[in-house]
Short mmCIF file of C-alpha atoms in Angstrom, two decimals:
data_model
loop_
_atom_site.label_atom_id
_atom_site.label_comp_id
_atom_site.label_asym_id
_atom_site.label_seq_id
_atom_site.Cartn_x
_atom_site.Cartn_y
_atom_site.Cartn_z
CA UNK A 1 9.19 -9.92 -26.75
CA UNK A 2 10.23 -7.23 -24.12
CA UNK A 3 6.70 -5.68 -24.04
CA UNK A 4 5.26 -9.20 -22.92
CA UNK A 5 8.07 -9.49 -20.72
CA UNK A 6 7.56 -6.03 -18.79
CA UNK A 7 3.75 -6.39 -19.37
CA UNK A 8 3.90 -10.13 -17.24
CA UNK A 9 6.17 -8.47 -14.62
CA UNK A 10 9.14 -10.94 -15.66
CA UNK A 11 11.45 -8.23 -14.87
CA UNK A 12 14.12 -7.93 -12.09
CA UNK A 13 13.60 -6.48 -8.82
CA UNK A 14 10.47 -4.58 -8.09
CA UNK A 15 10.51 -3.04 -10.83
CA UNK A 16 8.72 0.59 -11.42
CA UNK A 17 12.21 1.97 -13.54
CA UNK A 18 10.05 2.44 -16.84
CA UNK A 19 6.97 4.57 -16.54
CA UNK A 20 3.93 4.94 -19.26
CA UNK A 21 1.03 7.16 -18.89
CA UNK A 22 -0.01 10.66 -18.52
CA UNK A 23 -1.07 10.67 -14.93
CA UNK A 24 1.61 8.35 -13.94
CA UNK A 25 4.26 10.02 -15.24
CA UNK A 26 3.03 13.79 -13.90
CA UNK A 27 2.73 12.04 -10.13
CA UNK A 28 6.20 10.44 -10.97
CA UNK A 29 8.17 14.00 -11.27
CA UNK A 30 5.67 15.80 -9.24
CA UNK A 31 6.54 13.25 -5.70
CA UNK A 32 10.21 13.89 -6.73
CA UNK A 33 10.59 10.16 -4.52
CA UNK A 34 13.30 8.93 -7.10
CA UNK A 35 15.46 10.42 -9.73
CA UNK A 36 14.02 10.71 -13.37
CA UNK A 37 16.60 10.30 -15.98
CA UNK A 38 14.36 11.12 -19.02
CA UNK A 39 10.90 11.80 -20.48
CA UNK A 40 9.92 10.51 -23.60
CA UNK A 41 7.38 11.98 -25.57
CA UNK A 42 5.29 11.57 -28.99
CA UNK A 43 5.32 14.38 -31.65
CA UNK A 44 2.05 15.61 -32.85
CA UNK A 45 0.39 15.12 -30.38
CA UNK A 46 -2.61 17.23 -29.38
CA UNK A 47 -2.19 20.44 -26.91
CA UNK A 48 -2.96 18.99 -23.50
CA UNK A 49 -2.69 20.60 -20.09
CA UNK A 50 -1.15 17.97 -18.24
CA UNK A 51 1.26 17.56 -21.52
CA UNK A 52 2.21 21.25 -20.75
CA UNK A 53 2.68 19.78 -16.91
CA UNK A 54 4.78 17.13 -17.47
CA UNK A 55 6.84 19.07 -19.72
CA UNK A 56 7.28 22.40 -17.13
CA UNK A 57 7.89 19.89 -13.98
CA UNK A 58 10.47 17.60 -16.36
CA UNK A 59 12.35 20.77 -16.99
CA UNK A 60 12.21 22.25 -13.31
CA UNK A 61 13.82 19.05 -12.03
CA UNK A 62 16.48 19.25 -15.07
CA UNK A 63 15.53 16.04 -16.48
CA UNK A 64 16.15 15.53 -20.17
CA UNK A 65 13.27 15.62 -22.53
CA UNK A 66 13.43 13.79 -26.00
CA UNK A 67 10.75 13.88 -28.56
CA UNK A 68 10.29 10.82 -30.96
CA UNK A 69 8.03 10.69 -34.37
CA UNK A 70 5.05 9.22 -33.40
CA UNK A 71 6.20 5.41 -35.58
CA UNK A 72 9.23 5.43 -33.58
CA UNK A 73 7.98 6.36 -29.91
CA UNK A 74 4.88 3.53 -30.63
CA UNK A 75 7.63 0.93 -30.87
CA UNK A 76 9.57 1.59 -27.55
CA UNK A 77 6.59 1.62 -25.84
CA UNK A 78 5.71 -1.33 -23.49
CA UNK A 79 1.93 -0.56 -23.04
CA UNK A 80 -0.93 -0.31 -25.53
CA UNK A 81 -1.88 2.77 -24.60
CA UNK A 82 1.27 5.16 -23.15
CA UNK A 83 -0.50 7.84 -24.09
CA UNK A 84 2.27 9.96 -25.70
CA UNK A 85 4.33 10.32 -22.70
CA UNK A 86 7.21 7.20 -21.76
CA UNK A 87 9.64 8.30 -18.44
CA UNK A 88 12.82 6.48 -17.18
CA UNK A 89 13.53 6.65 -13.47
CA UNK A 90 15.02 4.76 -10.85
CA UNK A 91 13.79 1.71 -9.65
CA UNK A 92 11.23 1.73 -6.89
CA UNK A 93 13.16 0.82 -3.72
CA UNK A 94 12.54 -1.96 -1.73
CA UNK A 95 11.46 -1.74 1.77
CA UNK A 96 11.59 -4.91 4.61
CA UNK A 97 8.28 -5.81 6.37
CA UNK A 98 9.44 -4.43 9.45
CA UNK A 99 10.00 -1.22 7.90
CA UNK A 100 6.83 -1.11 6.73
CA UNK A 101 5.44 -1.07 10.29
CA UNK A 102 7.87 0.89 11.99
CA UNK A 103 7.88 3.91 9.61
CA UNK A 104 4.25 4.37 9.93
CA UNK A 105 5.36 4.95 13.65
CA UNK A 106 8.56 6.70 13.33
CA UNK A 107 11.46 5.81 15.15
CA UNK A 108 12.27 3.16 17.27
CA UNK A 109 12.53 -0.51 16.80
CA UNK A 110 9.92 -2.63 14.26
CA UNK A 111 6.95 -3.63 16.75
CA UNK A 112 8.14 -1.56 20.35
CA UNK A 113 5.99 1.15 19.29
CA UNK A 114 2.98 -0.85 17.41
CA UNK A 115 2.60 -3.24 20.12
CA UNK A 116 -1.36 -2.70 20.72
CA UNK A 117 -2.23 -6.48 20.44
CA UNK A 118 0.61 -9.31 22.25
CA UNK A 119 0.46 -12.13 19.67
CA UNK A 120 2.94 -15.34 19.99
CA UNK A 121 1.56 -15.70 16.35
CA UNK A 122 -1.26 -15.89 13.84
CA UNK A 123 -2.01 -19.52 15.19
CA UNK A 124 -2.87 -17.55 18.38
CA UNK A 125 -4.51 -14.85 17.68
CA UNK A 126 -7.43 -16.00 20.45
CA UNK A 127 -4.48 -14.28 22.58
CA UNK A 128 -3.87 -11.07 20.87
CA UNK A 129 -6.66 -8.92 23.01
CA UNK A 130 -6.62 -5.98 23.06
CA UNK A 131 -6.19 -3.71 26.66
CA UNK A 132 -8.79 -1.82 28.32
CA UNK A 133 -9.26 1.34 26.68
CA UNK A 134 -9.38 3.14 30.01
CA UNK A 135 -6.40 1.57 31.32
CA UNK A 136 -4.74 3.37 27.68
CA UNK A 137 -6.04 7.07 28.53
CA UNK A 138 -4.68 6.90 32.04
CA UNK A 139 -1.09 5.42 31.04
CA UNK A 140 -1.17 7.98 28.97
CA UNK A 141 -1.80 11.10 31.70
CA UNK A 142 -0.10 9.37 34.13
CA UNK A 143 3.57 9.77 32.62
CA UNK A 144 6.09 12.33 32.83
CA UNK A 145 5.93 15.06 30.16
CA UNK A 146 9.48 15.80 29.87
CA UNK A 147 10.13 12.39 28.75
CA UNK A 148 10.21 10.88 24.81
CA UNK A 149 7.25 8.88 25.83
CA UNK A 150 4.65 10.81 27.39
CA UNK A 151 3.51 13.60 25.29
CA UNK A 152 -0.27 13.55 25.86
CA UNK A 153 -2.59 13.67 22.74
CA UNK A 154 -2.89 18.00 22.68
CA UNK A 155 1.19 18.47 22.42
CA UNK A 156 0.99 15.46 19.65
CA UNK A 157 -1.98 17.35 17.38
CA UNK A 158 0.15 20.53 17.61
CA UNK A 159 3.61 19.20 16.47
CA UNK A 160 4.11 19.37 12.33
CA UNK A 161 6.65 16.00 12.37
CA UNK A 162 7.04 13.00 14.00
CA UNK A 163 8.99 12.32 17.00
CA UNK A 164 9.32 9.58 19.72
CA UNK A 165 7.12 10.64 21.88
CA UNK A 166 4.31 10.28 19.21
CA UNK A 167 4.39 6.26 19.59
CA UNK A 168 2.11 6.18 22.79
CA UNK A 169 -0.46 7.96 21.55
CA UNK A 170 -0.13 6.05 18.23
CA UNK A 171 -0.44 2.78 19.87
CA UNK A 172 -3.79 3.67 21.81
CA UNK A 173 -6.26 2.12 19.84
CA UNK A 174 -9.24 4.22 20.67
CA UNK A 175 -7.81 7.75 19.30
CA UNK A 176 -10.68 10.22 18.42
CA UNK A 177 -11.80 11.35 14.50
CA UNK A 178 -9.87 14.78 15.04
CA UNK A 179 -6.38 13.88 16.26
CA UNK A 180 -6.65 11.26 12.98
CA UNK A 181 -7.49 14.12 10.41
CA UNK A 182 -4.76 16.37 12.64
CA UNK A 183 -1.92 14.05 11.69
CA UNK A 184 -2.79 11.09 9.32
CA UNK A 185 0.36 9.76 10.54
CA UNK A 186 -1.66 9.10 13.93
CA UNK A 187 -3.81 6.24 12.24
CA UNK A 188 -3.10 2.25 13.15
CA UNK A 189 -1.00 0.64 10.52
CA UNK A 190 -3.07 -0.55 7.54
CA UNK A 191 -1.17 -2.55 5.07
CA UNK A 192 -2.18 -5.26 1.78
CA UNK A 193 -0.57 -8.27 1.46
CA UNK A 194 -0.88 -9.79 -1.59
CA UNK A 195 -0.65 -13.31 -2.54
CA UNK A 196 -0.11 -13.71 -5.98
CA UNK A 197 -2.09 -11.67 -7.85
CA UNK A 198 -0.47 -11.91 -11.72
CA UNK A 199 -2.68 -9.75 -13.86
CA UNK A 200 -0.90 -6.26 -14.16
CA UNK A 201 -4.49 -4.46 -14.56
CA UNK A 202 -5.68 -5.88 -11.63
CA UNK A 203 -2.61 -4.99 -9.65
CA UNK A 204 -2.46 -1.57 -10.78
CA UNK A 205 -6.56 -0.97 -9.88
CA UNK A 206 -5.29 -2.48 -6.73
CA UNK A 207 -2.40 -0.22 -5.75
CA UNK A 208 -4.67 2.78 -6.90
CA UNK A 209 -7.46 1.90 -4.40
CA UNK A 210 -4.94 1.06 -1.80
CA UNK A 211 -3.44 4.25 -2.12
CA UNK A 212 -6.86 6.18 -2.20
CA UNK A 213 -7.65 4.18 0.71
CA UNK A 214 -4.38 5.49 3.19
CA UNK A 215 -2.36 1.95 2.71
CA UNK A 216 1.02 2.91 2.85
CA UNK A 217 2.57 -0.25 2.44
CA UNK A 218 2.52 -3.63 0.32
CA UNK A 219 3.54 -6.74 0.57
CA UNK A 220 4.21 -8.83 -2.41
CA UNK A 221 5.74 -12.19 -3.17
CA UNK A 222 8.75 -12.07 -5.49
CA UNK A 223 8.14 -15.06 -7.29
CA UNK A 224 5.48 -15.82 -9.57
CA UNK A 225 3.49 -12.93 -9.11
CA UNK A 226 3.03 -9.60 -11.07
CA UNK A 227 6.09 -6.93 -10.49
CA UNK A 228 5.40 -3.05 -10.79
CA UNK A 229 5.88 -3.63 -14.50
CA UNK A 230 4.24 -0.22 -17.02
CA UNK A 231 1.51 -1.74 -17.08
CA UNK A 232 0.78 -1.67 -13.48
CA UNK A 233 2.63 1.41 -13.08
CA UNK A 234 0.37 3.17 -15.75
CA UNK A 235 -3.23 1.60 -14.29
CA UNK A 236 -2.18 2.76 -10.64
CA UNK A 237 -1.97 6.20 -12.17
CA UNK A 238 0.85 7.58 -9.78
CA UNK A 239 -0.03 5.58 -6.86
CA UNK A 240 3.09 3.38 -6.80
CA UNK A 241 5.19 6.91 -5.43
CA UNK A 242 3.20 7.07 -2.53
CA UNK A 243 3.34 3.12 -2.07
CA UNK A 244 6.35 1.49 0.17
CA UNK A 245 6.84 -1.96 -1.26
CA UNK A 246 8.34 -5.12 0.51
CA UNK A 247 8.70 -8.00 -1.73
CA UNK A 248 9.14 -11.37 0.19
CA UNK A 249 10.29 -14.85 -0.43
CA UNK A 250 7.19 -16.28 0.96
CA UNK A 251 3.99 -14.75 2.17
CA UNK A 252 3.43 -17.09 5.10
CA UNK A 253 6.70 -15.71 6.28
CA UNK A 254 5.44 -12.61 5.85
CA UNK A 255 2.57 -12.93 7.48
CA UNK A 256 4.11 -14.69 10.92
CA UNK A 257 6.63 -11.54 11.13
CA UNK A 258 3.44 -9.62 10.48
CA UNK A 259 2.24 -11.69 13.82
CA UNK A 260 5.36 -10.39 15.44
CA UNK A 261 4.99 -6.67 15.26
CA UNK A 262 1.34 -6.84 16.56
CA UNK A 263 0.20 -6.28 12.99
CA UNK A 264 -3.18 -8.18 12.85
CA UNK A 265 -3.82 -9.85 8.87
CA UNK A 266 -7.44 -10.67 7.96
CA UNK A 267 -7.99 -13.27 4.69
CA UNK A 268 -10.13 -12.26 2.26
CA UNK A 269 -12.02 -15.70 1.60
CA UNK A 270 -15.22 -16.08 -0.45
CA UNK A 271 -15.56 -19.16 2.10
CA UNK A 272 -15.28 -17.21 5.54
CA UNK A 273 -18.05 -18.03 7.61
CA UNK A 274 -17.73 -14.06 9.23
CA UNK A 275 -18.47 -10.95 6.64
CA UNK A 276 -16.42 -8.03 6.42
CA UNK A 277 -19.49 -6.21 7.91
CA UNK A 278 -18.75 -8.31 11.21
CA UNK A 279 -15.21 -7.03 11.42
CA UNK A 280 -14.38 -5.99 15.11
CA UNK A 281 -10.63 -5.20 14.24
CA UNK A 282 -11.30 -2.74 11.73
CA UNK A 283 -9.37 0.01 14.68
CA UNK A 284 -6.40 -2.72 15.27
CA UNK A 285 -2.89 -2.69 13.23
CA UNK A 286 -4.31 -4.21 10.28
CA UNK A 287 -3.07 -6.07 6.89
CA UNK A 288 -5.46 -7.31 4.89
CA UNK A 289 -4.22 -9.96 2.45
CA UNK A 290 -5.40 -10.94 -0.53
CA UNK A 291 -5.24 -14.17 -3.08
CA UNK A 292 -4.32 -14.72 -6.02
CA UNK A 293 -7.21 -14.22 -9.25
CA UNK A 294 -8.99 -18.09 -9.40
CA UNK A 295 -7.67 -19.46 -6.51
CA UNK A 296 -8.08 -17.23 -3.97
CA UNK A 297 -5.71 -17.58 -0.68
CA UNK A 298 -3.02 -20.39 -0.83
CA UNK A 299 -4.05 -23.11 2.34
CA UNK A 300 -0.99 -22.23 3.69
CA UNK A 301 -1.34 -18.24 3.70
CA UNK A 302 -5.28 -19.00 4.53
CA UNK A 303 -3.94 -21.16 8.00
CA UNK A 304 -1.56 -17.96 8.79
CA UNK A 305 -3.90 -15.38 9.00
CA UNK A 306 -5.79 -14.49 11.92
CA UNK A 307 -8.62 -13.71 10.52
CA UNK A 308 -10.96 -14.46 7.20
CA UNK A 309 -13.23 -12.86 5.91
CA UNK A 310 -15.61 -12.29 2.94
CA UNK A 311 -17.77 -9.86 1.19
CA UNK A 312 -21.21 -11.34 0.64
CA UNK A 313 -22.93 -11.07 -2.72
CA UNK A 314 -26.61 -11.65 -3.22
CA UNK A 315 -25.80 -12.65 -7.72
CA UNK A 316 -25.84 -16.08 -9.32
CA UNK A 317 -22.11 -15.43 -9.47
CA UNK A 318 -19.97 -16.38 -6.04
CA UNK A 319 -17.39 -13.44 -6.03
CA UNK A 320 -15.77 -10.49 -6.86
CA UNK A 321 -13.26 -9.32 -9.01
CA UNK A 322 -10.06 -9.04 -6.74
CA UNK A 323 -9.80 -5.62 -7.40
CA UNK A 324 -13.28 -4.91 -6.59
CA UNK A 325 -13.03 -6.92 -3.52
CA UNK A 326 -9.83 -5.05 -2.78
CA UNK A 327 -12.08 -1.86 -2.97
CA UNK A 328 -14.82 -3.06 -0.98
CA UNK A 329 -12.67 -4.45 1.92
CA UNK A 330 -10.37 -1.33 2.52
CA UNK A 331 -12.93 0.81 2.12
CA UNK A 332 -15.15 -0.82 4.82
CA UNK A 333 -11.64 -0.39 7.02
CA UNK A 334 -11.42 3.16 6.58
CA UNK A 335 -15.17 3.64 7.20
CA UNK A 336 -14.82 1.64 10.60
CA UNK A 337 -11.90 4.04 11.71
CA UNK A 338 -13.51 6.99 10.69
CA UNK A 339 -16.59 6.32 12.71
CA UNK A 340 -15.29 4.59 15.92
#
């Protein structure tokens, strides 16, 4: 009964306390983003590098190793396939939306410093335009350099950490290839919304991709939905410690604060009449939400975003898998932003 309760995500809070898998576990102790209370770990098992890892990390960071006969450790473990190695750490901690946003700017209050696009909300988003990209560059040279906000864009590519004065630059929407490789940190926002996805595979593939992809933060409904159960934990193959996670009441909520803080939040819809292709905002803040497996986006979460979109397919069959499409779509983002 507890593995199909952890496997379904019925567990409380976010979850992410219990983790299974090789990879998942070495990324676990090698971010160091939580305390690790123990490693668990099958006897007999076959000489493995990344055993020998695990095991030289787990004892750097003083965390207690226990070996179980192989009967024994296949019981405790929640996922079909833990691969030898179980780990007990702190639960992942829980982040708000607006924390989300403003940490991928640094300091300063939620939206002041990701304000590219005005929006009085998604129903609106005709009014979110963006300003003239020349009128950015001279705002920019104009100010004073001995203030917090008017380090020009050389000062910002030769700093190592983020400070105030950063949030100009990172608000300019048309920054060039090099200052974005300089400090990722200089990217727009890109986050994934995701409305209730409840297979833990898929949500694991999902957070793995998003992670590959340079989203740094997800949004995800705390009720009926998948949590970050072992399952998901184990498919996402570390990616959930480089993940900042705000679970929500309600998505459409989400998505209007979204609004708020300038973020702009594009539908994936196999009914969109525009194409991903056709995506103009690929540069902008950006969240890009997804729905659930079946059903796609809820009406409700469909009205509140500003934008839909879908990924045309030429097969008998109408659409993607929701991780693939997850994969497709971000992708396509950080191509976009890499080439504008």
């Amino acid at each position: 009964m507890r593995r199909r309760e952890q496997d379904r995500g019925e567990t409380r809070g976010l979850g992410g306390d219990r983790v299974e898998g090789r990879h998942a576990v070495k990324e676990l102790l090698l971010a160091g983003n939580r305390p690790v209370r123990q490693v668990v770990l099958s006897a007999d098992q076959d000489p493995s590098p990344i055993l020998d890892d695990i095991i030289d990390l787990a004892d750097e960071a003083g965390v207690d190793i226990r070996e179980l006969p192989r009967g024994r450790f296949d019981q405790m473990a929640a996922t079909d396939a833990p691969q030898g190695v179980v780990a007990f750490a702190a639960p992942l901690r829980e982040f708000s939306v607006e924390e989300l946003v403003a940490d991928r700017h640094g300091s300063g209050p939620p939206g002041d410093s990701n304000r590219l696009y005005l929006s009085s909300g998604a129903e609106h988003a005709e009014h979110r335009t963006p300003p003239p990209p020349d009128q950015d560059e001279a705002s920019i040279e104009d100010q004073d350099e001995t203030t917090t906000g008017d380090q020009d864009e050389a000062s910002i590519e030769d700093q190592d950490e983020t400070t105030t004065g950063d949030q100009d630059l990172l608000s300019s929407g048309d920054q060039d290839e090099a200052s974005t490789e300089a400090r990722p940190g200089v990217a727009p926002v890109l986050l994934l919304v995701v409305d209730g996805v409840t297979d833990p595979g898929n949500l694991g593939a999902i957070l793995r991709t998003a992670e590959c992809a340079g989203v740094t933060g997800v949004v995800l409904p705390r009720h009926r939905a998948a949590r970050i159960t072992p399952t998901v934990a184990k498919r996402a193959a570390g990616a959930v410690e480089h993940l900042r996670f705000a679970p929500v009441s309600g998505i459409p909520t989400a998505l209007a604060t979204l609004a708020e803080l300038g973020v702009w939040t594009v539908g994936l819809d196999v009914a969109a009449d525009e194409t991903i292709w056709q995506l103009d905002i690929a540069e902008a803040p950006l969240a890009l939400v997804l729905g659930a497996e079946g059903r796609g986006l809820s009406r409700l979460v469909r009205r509140r975003c500003d934008v839909t979109a879908r990924i045309p397919v030429t097969g008998r069959l109408d659409a993607l898998n929701v991780s693939a499409a997850a994969a497709i779509a971000l992708f396509e983002v950080l191509r976009r932003r890499s080439t504008a």
